[in-house]
Amino acid sequence: MKCFLSAPPKRATRLLLCAAGALALLWTLPALGELPSWIRNVEARSALETALFRMMSLPQGGVLFRRPPRETRPALAALIKDQPSNAELYSLRAREDEQQLDF
């Protein structure tokens, strides 16, 4: 048995649903390309930047992309050998270890 509404939904209801959908879309778009807070302020042209990012060539020019954890872990281990007293490097390597876990 089919059920049909006797009258179309009110215009205000349709506008509210459209506004809610647009708000949900606008809320999720900025989160798609956002870097984690611990990596946003890496010093430019440093050894840490080269360990975490890789230069990729695009038609508009070079762009830094985030390296995957399987590449950053050995680079961070090499940095730890050079600077064994830097606790931040140990923390970053632990984060990368967790990122590489695949449950």
PDB file of C-alpha atoms in Angstrom, residues 4 6 8 10 15 24 26 29 33-34 39-42 61-64 66 68-69 80 85 88 90 98 102:
ATOM      1  CA  PHE A   4       1.084   9.924  -0.552  1.00  0.00           C
ATOM      2  CA  SER A   6      -2.060  15.127   0.593  1.00  0.00           C
ATOM      3  CA  PRO A   8       3.514  19.055  -0.475  1.00  0.00           C
ATOM      4  CA  LYS A  10       5.684  23.546   3.502  1.00  0.00           C
ATOM      5  CA  LEU A  15      14.252  25.858   3.133  1.00  0.00           C
ATOM      6  CA  ALA A  24      26.817  20.564   7.075  1.00  0.00           C
ATOM      7  CA  LEU A  26      30.427  24.029   4.682  1.00  0.00           C
ATOM      8  CA  LEU A  29      34.946  21.142   3.737  1.00  0.00           C
ATOM      9  CA  GLY A  33      42.706  19.343   3.960  1.00  0.00           C
ATOM     10  CA  GLU A  34      43.664  20.430   7.424  1.00  0.00           C
ATOM     11  CA  ILE A  39      52.623  19.709  12.377  1.00  0.00           C
ATOM     12  CA  ARG A  40      51.278  23.093  11.237  1.00  0.00           C
ATOM     13  CA  ASN A  41      54.141  25.187  12.605  1.00  0.00           C
ATOM     14  CA  VAL A  42      57.206  23.244  11.468  1.00  0.00           C
ATOM     15  CA  GLY A  61      55.257  24.927  -9.221  1.00  0.00           C
ATOM     16  CA  GLY A  62      56.619  22.906  -6.319  1.00  0.00           C
ATOM     17  CA  VAL A  63      54.372  22.037  -3.387  1.00  0.00           C
ATOM     18  CA  LEU A  64      55.209  20.330  -0.093  1.00  0.00           C
ATOM     19  CA  ARG A  66      53.118  15.184   3.834  1.00  0.00           C
ATOM     20  CA  PRO A  68      53.587   8.743   4.874  1.00  0.00           C
ATOM     21  CA  PRO A  69      54.649   7.340   8.284  1.00  0.00           C
ATOM     22  CA  ILE A  80      67.356  11.447  16.822  1.00  0.00           C
ATOM     23  CA  SER A  85      68.671  15.226  23.706  1.00  0.00           C
ATOM     24  CA  GLU A  88      60.328  16.601  20.603  1.00  0.00           C
ATOM     25  CA  TYR A  90      61.059  11.213  20.255  1.00  0.00           C
ATOM     26  CA  GLU A  98      50.977   5.159  16.033  1.00  0.00           C
ATOM     27  CA  ASP A 102      47.020  -0.795  10.951  1.00  0.00           C
TER      28      ASP A 102
END
